[in-house]
Amino acid sequence: MNRFLSHATNRIDAKGRVSVPSAFRAVLSDGGVRELYCFQDFVFPAISVGAPELLDRFEKQMAAEDPFSDAANQMSLLVHGGGVFVKLDPEGRLMVTDFIRDFTGISTDVTFVGRGDHFQLWEPQAFARAQAEAREGRKPRGLRPE
């Protein structure tokens, strides 16, 4: 398995840590990932989490722009100014810092959401609403009754 799929909700412990779902830890382990790049998602109230290559991808995109352009400056504000590196503890837990809490509204539980090459941290009710809206938005394009 080399993709982050599905979603799971875990409770934050008394020390402010949350266990990353075992399926997600397996993807990280299979990829030899020791350090995680986290950034404030560009669209959703979520923290996106992935291998350092995720940051590399954004930096390559910025390098293709004029370094003084609005596009490059805005991207840097998002990926550098809205990003941090974190590590999992030996038990596979992630510290839920103020950086995460303030942006997402997470308080007692975290919903981990697979996004293919990375995963996201969501406040559970916010994820449920966003997923329902996405599903509702797809209905007009889906199969129509005959």
PDB file of C-alpha atoms in Angstrom:
ATOM      1  CA  MET A   1       0.000   0.000   0.000  1.00  0.00           C
ATOM      2  CA  ASN A   2       1.537   3.297  -1.057  1.00  0.00           C
ATOM      3  CA  ARG A   3      -1.404   5.713  -0.801  1.00  0.00           C
ATOM      4  CA  PHE A   4      -3.272   7.370   2.032  1.00  0.00           C
ATOM      5  CA  LEU A   5      -6.885   6.217   1.734  1.00  0.00           C
ATOM      6  CA  SER A   6     -10.041   6.387   3.836  1.00  0.00           C
ATOM      7  CA  HIS A   7     -10.506   8.296   7.086  1.00  0.00           C
ATOM      8  CA  ALA A   8     -10.437   7.602  10.816  1.00  0.00           C
ATOM      9  CA  THR A   9     -11.079   9.639  13.929  1.00  0.00           C
ATOM     10  CA  ASN A  10      -8.878   9.365  17.027  1.00  0.00           C
ATOM     11  CA  ARG A  11      -9.047  11.098  20.405  1.00  0.00           C
ATOM     12  CA  ILE A  12      -6.317  13.451  21.580  1.00  0.00           C
ATOM     13  CA  ASP A  13      -4.739  12.232  24.834  1.00  0.00           C
ATOM     14  CA  ALA A  14      -4.173  14.265  28.003  1.00  0.00           C
ATOM     15  CA  LYS A  15      -0.681  15.267  26.807  1.00  0.00           C
ATOM     16  CA  GLY A  16      -1.995  16.648  23.496  1.00  0.00           C
ATOM     17  CA  ARG A  17      -0.960  13.710  21.307  1.00  0.00           C
ATOM     18  CA  VAL A  18      -3.021  11.718  18.840  1.00  0.00           C
ATOM     19  CA  SER A  19      -2.248   8.310  17.353  1.00  0.00           C
ATOM     20  CA  VAL A  20      -1.858   8.335  13.599  1.00  0.00           C
ATOM     21  CA  PRO A  21      -3.973   5.495  12.147  1.00  0.00           C
ATOM     22  CA  SER A  22      -1.976   2.326  11.618  1.00  0.00           C
ATOM     23  CA  ALA A  23      -2.730   2.240   7.873  1.00  0.00           C
ATOM     24  CA  PHE A  24      -1.268   5.748   7.522  1.00  0.00           C
ATOM     25  CA  ARG A  25       1.784   4.828   9.632  1.00  0.00           C
ATOM     26  CA  ALA A  26       2.312   1.826   7.339  1.00  0.00           C
ATOM     27  CA  VAL A  27       2.412   4.084   4.267  1.00  0.00           C
ATOM     28  CA  LEU A  28       4.928   6.364   6.012  1.00  0.00           C
ATOM     29  CA  SER A  29       7.046   3.410   7.101  1.00  0.00           C
ATOM     30  CA  ASP A  30       6.980   1.816   3.637  1.00  0.00           C
ATOM     31  CA  GLY A  31       8.207   5.124   2.211  1.00  0.00           C
ATOM     32  CA  GLY A  32      10.941   5.482   4.839  1.00  0.00           C
ATOM     33  CA  VAL A  33       9.437   8.794   5.970  1.00  0.00           C
ATOM     34  CA  ARG A  34      10.874  10.001   9.294  1.00  0.00           C
ATOM     35  CA  GLU A  35       9.927  13.672   9.176  1.00  0.00           C
ATOM     36  CA  LEU A  36       6.595  15.122   8.087  1.00  0.00           C
ATOM     37  CA  TYR A  37       5.895  18.413   6.348  1.00  0.00           C
ATOM     38  CA  CYS A  38       2.607  19.968   7.498  1.00  0.00           C
ATOM     39  CA  PHE A  39       0.929  22.986   5.955  1.00  0.00           C
ATOM     40  CA  GLN A  40      -2.325  24.846   6.262  1.00  0.00           C
ATOM     41  CA  ASP A  41      -4.493  23.636   3.403  1.00  0.00           C
ATOM     42  CA  PHE A  42      -5.171  26.210   0.679  1.00  0.00           C
ATOM     43  CA  VAL A  43      -8.931  25.534   0.545  1.00  0.00           C
ATOM     44  CA  PHE A  44     -10.141  23.618   3.595  1.00  0.00           C
ATOM     45  CA  PRO A  45      -9.795  24.214   7.355  1.00  0.00           C
ATOM     46  CA  ALA A  46      -7.369  21.292   7.517  1.00  0.00           C
ATOM     47  CA  ILE A  47      -3.677  20.621   7.972  1.00  0.00           C
ATOM     48  CA  SER A  48      -2.134  18.683   5.097  1.00  0.00           C
ATOM     49  CA  VAL A  49       0.627  16.252   6.102  1.00  0.00           C
ATOM     50  CA  GLY A  50       3.126  14.436   3.920  1.00  0.00           C
ATOM     51  CA  ALA A  51       6.714  13.514   3.287  1.00  0.00           C
ATOM     52  CA  PRO A  52       9.248  16.319   2.730  1.00  0.00           C
ATOM     53  CA  GLU A  53       8.827  15.662  -1.019  1.00  0.00           C
ATOM     54  CA  LEU A  54       5.488  17.420  -0.722  1.00  0.00           C
ATOM     55  CA  LEU A  55       7.323  20.650   0.104  1.00  0.00           C
ATOM     56  CA  ASP A  56       9.829  19.903  -2.681  1.00  0.00           C
ATOM     57  CA  ARG A  57       6.944  19.724  -5.162  1.00  0.00           C
ATOM     58  CA  PHE A  58       5.695  23.180  -4.152  1.00  0.00           C
ATOM     59  CA  GLU A  59       9.201  24.631  -4.241  1.00  0.00           C
ATOM     60  CA  LYS A  60       9.750  23.301  -7.779  1.00  0.00           C
ATOM     61  CA  GLN A  61       6.529  25.000  -8.813  1.00  0.00           C
ATOM     62  CA  MET A  62       7.716  28.268  -7.230  1.00  0.00           C
ATOM     63  CA  ALA A  63      11.115  27.958  -8.908  1.00  0.00           C
ATOM     64  CA  ALA A  64       9.377  27.908 -12.284  1.00  0.00           C
ATOM     65  CA  GLU A  65       7.890  31.344 -11.507  1.00  0.00           C
ATOM     66  CA  ASP A  66       9.578  34.718 -11.521  1.00  0.00           C
ATOM     67  CA  PRO A  67      10.795  34.895  -7.884  1.00  0.00           C
ATOM     68  CA  PHE A  68       9.397  38.427  -7.600  1.00  0.00           C
ATOM     69  CA  SER A  69       5.983  37.604  -9.055  1.00  0.00           C
ATOM     70  CA  ASP A  70       2.779  37.713  -7.057  1.00  0.00           C
ATOM     71  CA  ALA A  71       2.262  33.996  -7.712  1.00  0.00           C
ATOM     72  CA  ALA A  72       5.661  33.016  -6.266  1.00  0.00           C
ATOM     73  CA  ASN A  73       5.241  35.320  -3.278  1.00  0.00           C
ATOM     74  CA  GLN A  74       1.761  34.061  -2.513  1.00  0.00           C
ATOM     75  CA  MET A  75       2.851  30.439  -2.811  1.00  0.00           C
ATOM     76  CA  SER A  76       5.769  31.071  -0.461  1.00  0.00           C
ATOM     77  CA  LEU A  77       3.443  32.673   2.086  1.00  0.00           C
ATOM     78  CA  LEU A  78       1.298  29.544   1.984  1.00  0.00           C
ATOM     79  CA  VAL A  79       3.893  26.757   1.867  1.00  0.00           C
ATOM     80  CA  HIS A  80       6.660  28.348   3.922  1.00  0.00           C
ATOM     81  CA  GLY A  81       4.745  30.753   6.166  1.00  0.00           C
ATOM     82  CA  GLY A  82       1.966  28.217   6.734  1.00  0.00           C
ATOM     83  CA  GLY A  83       4.138  25.144   7.100  1.00  0.00           C
ATOM     84  CA  VAL A  84       6.147  23.283   9.741  1.00  0.00           C
ATOM     85  CA  PHE A  85       8.074  20.037  10.065  1.00  0.00           C
ATOM     86  CA  VAL A  86       6.997  17.513  12.697  1.00  0.00           C
ATOM     87  CA  LYS A  87       7.983  14.010  13.751  1.00  0.00           C
ATOM     88  CA  LEU A  88       5.951  11.148  15.096  1.00  0.00           C
ATOM     89  CA  ASP A  89       6.953   9.834  18.512  1.00  0.00           C
ATOM     90  CA  PRO A  90       8.093   6.183  18.811  1.00  0.00           C
ATOM     91  CA  GLU A  91       4.476   5.078  19.380  1.00  0.00           C
ATOM     92  CA  GLY A  92       3.269   6.717  16.176  1.00  0.00           C
ATOM     93  CA  ARG A  93       1.652   9.730  17.820  1.00  0.00           C
ATOM     94  CA  LEU A  94       1.599  13.300  16.578  1.00  0.00           C
ATOM     95  CA  MET A  95       1.570  16.317  18.895  1.00  0.00           C
ATOM     96  CA  VAL A  96      -1.545  18.411  18.232  1.00  0.00           C
ATOM     97  CA  THR A  97       0.051  21.848  18.524  1.00  0.00           C
ATOM     98  CA  ASP A  98      -1.513  25.305  18.556  1.00  0.00           C
ATOM     99  CA  PHE A  99      -0.479  25.550  14.876  1.00  0.00           C
ATOM    100  CA  ILE A 100      -2.883  22.674  14.174  1.00  0.00           C
ATOM    101  CA  ARG A 101      -5.621  23.628  16.636  1.00  0.00           C
ATOM    102  CA  ASP A 102      -5.823  27.305  15.696  1.00  0.00           C
ATOM    103  CA  PHE A 103      -6.184  26.666  11.964  1.00  0.00           C
ATOM    104  CA  THR A 104      -8.566  23.698  12.128  1.00  0.00           C
ATOM    105  CA  GLY A 105     -10.644  24.192  15.261  1.00  0.00           C
ATOM    106  CA  ILE A 106      -9.621  20.729  16.473  1.00  0.00           C
ATOM    107  CA  SER A 107     -10.184  20.296  20.203  1.00  0.00           C
ATOM    108  CA  THR A 108     -10.680  16.714  21.476  1.00  0.00           C
ATOM    109  CA  ASP A 109     -10.691  14.496  18.373  1.00  0.00           C
ATOM    110  CA  VAL A 110      -8.860  14.470  15.049  1.00  0.00           C
ATOM    111  CA  THR A 111     -10.164  13.016  11.816  1.00  0.00           C
ATOM    112  CA  PHE A 112      -7.352  11.749   9.594  1.00  0.00           C
ATOM    113  CA  VAL A 113      -8.322  11.919   5.922  1.00  0.00           C
ATOM    114  CA  GLY A 114      -6.405  10.155   3.167  1.00  0.00           C
ATOM    115  CA  ARG A 115      -5.645  12.308   0.131  1.00  0.00           C
ATOM    116  CA  GLY A 116      -3.539   9.932  -1.975  1.00  0.00           C
ATOM    117  CA  ASP A 117       0.036  11.129  -1.600  1.00  0.00           C
ATOM    118  CA  HIS A 118      -0.644  12.898   1.722  1.00  0.00           C
ATOM    119  CA  PHE A 119      -3.234  13.018   4.481  1.00  0.00           C
ATOM    120  CA  GLN A 120      -5.072  15.745   6.316  1.00  0.00           C
ATOM    121  CA  LEU A 121      -6.018  16.533   9.907  1.00  0.00           C
ATOM    122  CA  TRP A 122      -9.599  17.763  10.319  1.00  0.00           C
ATOM    123  CA  GLU A 123     -11.989  18.699  13.090  1.00  0.00           C
ATOM    124  CA  PRO A 124     -14.453  15.770  12.784  1.00  0.00           C
ATOM    125  CA  GLN A 125     -17.659  17.755  12.207  1.00  0.00           C
ATOM    126  CA  ALA A 126     -15.943  20.060   9.698  1.00  0.00           C
ATOM    127  CA  PHE A 127     -14.803  16.993   7.729  1.00  0.00           C
ATOM    128  CA  ALA A 128     -18.295  15.479   7.792  1.00  0.00           C
ATOM    129  CA  ARG A 129     -19.777  18.726   6.462  1.00  0.00           C
ATOM    130  CA  ALA A 130     -17.111  19.137   3.742  1.00  0.00           C
ATOM    131  CA  GLN A 131     -17.487  15.535   2.606  1.00  0.00           C
ATOM    132  CA  ALA A 132     -21.287  15.854   2.490  1.00  0.00           C
ATOM    133  CA  GLU A 133     -20.977  19.078   0.458  1.00  0.00           C
ATOM    134  CA  ALA A 134     -18.538  17.398  -1.942  1.00  0.00           C
ATOM    135  CA  ARG A 135     -20.876  14.438  -2.346  1.00  0.00           C
ATOM    136  CA  GLU A 136     -23.868  16.723  -2.902  1.00  0.00           C
ATOM    137  CA  GLY A 137     -21.881  18.712  -5.476  1.00  0.00           C
ATOM    138  CA  ARG A 138     -21.165  15.527  -7.443  1.00  0.00           C
ATOM    139  CA  LYS A 139     -24.791  14.377  -7.650  1.00  0.00           C
ATOM    140  CA  PRO A 140     -25.752  16.445 -10.721  1.00  0.00           C
ATOM    141  CA  ARG A 141     -22.839  14.867 -12.589  1.00  0.00           C
ATOM    142  CA  GLY A 142     -23.615  11.324 -11.478  1.00  0.00           C
ATOM    143  CA  LEU A 143     -25.931   8.782 -12.994  1.00  0.00           C
ATOM    144  CA  ARG A 144     -29.418  10.024 -13.597  1.00  0.00           C
ATOM    145  CA  PRO A 145     -32.486   7.834 -13.220  1.00  0.00           C
ATOM    146  CA  GLU A 146     -34.067   6.885 -16.522  1.00  0.00           C
TER     147      GLU A 146
END
